[in-house]
Amino acid sequence: MTTTPDKESVFLVSGLLQTERQSDGCRKLLRELTVNVRDKVITVPENFITDFSSIPWFGRILVRWSKVDIAGVVHDRLYATGEYTRCESDTVWRLTALAGECHANLFQAWIGWFFLRIGGWIAWNRSRKKRAKH
């Protein structure tokens, strides 16, 4: 997976994101979410629990969440499964953030990616520990 952004290489396959708020503030997917990122299909199953992103708190003020919610869900799923490396998962976040009708602007996508690279290791390690238990 290269790191050159190409908006045309990412598109939503399954339709709009539908979630239900949980008591802890996280969201549960009400239906499956599928995206195609550079000809690789990534599916987030129904009932998956997400917090929408792993961007550290200090980077959240610069990224408009409504523009990157799908990117956050896909990213959370990739961290949870470990099917991609952390670097690849973060790149998928950036590419997905740049895609779609309500996409983030270039600054938000790159700054979000930058903060994921700096602080995402905390969420990545937490996910690795959860995977090791199962």
Coordinates of C-alpha atoms in Angstrom, one line a residue:
M1 CA 0.0 0.0 0.0
T2 CA 1.6 3.3 -1.0
T3 CA 1.0 6.5 0.8
T4 CA 0.0 8.8 -2.1
P5 CA -3.6 10.0 -1.5
D6 CA -6.0 9.1 -4.3
K7 CA -9.6 10.0 -3.5
E8 CA -10.8 7.9 -6.4
S9 CA -9.3 4.7 -4.9
V10 CA -11.7 4.7 -1.8
F11 CA -15.4 4.3 -1.9
L12 CA -18.2 3.2 0.3
V13 CA -19.8 0.0 -0.8
S14 CA -22.5 -0.7 1.8
G15 CA -24.2 2.6 2.1
L16 CA -24.4 5.2 4.9
L17 CA -23.0 4.7 8.4
Q18 CA -25.7 3.8 11.0
T19 CA -24.8 3.6 14.7
E20 CA -26.4 3.6 18.1
R21 CA -24.9 5.5 21.0
Q22 CA -23.8 3.3 23.9
S23 CA -23.8 4.3 27.6
D24 CA -20.0 4.8 27.6
G25 CA -20.1 7.2 24.6
C26 CA -19.0 4.6 22.1
R27 CA -21.1 3.6 19.1
K28 CA -22.5 0.2 18.0
L29 CA -22.9 -0.3 14.2
L30 CA -26.5 -1.1 13.4
R31 CA -25.5 -2.6 10.0
E32 CA -22.4 -3.8 8.3
L33 CA -20.1 -1.1 6.8
T34 CA -18.0 -2.0 3.8
V35 CA -15.4 0.2 2.0
N36 CA -13.2 -0.4 -0.9
V37 CA -9.7 1.0 -0.4
R38 CA -7.4 0.7 -3.4
D39 CA -9.2 -2.5 -4.5
K40 CA -9.1 -4.1 -1.1
V41 CA -12.5 -4.6 0.5
I42 CA -12.7 -3.8 4.3
T43 CA -15.8 -4.9 6.1
V44 CA -16.8 -3.7 9.6
P45 CA -19.5 -6.1 10.9
E46 CA -22.8 -5.2 12.4
N47 CA -22.6 -4.7 16.2
F48 CA -19.0 -3.6 16.1
I49 CA -18.2 -1.1 18.8
T50 CA -16.2 2.0 17.9
D51 CA -15.1 5.2 19.4
F52 CA -14.8 6.6 15.9
S53 CA -11.0 7.2 16.0
S54 CA -7.7 6.6 17.7
I55 CA -6.4 10.1 17.3
P56 CA -5.0 11.3 20.6
W57 CA -6.9 13.9 22.5
F58 CA -4.4 16.7 21.6
G59 CA -5.0 16.2 17.9
R60 CA -8.8 16.1 18.0
I61 CA -9.3 19.9 18.1
L62 CA -7.9 20.1 14.6
V63 CA -10.0 17.4 12.9
R64 CA -13.7 17.8 12.3
W65 CA -15.2 14.5 13.5
S66 CA -18.2 14.6 11.2
K67 CA -15.9 14.5 8.2
V68 CA -13.9 11.4 9.4
D69 CA -16.4 9.2 11.2
I70 CA -16.3 6.4 8.6
A71 CA -12.5 6.6 8.5
G72 CA -12.5 6.2 12.3
V73 CA -14.8 3.2 12.2
V74 CA -12.7 1.4 9.6
H75 CA -9.5 2.3 11.4
D76 CA -10.9 1.0 14.7
R77 CA -11.8 -2.2 13.0
L78 CA -8.3 -2.6 11.4
Y79 CA -6.6 -2.0 14.8
A80 CA -9.0 -4.5 16.4
T81 CA -8.3 -7.2 13.9
G82 CA -4.6 -6.6 13.1
E83 CA -5.2 -7.6 9.5
Y84 CA -3.1 -4.6 8.4
T85 CA 0.1 -3.2 10.0
R86 CA -0.4 -0.1 12.1
C87 CA 1.2 2.0 9.4
E88 CA -1.1 0.6 6.8
S89 CA -4.1 1.1 9.1
D90 CA -3.2 4.7 9.6
T91 CA -2.8 5.2 5.9
V92 CA -6.3 3.6 5.3
W93 CA -7.6 6.2 7.8
R94 CA -6.1 9.1 5.8
L95 CA -7.3 7.8 2.5
T96 CA -10.8 7.1 3.8
A97 CA -10.9 10.6 5.5
L98 CA -10.2 12.2 2.1
A99 CA -12.9 10.2 0.3
G100 CA -16.7 10.5 -0.1
E101 CA -19.1 13.4 -0.3
C102 CA -18.5 14.8 3.2
H103 CA -14.7 14.2 3.3
A104 CA -12.2 16.0 5.4
N105 CA -10.0 18.6 3.8
L106 CA -6.4 17.8 2.9
F107 CA -5.1 19.5 6.1
Q108 CA -7.5 17.6 8.4
A109 CA -6.7 14.3 6.7
W110 CA -2.9 14.8 7.0
I111 CA -2.9 16.3 10.5
G112 CA -5.2 13.4 11.7
W113 CA -2.8 10.9 10.1
F114 CA 0.2 12.7 11.7
F115 CA -1.4 12.5 15.1
L116 CA -2.3 8.8 14.6
R117 CA 1.4 8.1 13.7
I118 CA 2.5 10.0 16.9
G119 CA 0.0 8.6 19.4
G120 CA -1.9 5.8 17.8
W121 CA 0.5 3.3 19.3
I122 CA -1.4 3.4 22.6
A123 CA -4.7 2.2 20.9
W124 CA -2.7 -0.2 18.7
N125 CA -1.0 -1.8 21.8
R126 CA -4.3 -2.0 23.6
S127 CA -5.9 -3.8 20.6
R128 CA -2.9 -6.2 20.4
K129 CA -3.4 -7.1 24.1
K130 CA -7.1 -7.8 23.5
R131 CA -6.3 -10.0 20.5
A132 CA -3.8 -11.9 22.5
K133 CA -6.4 -12.7 25.2
H134 CA -8.7 -14.3 22.6

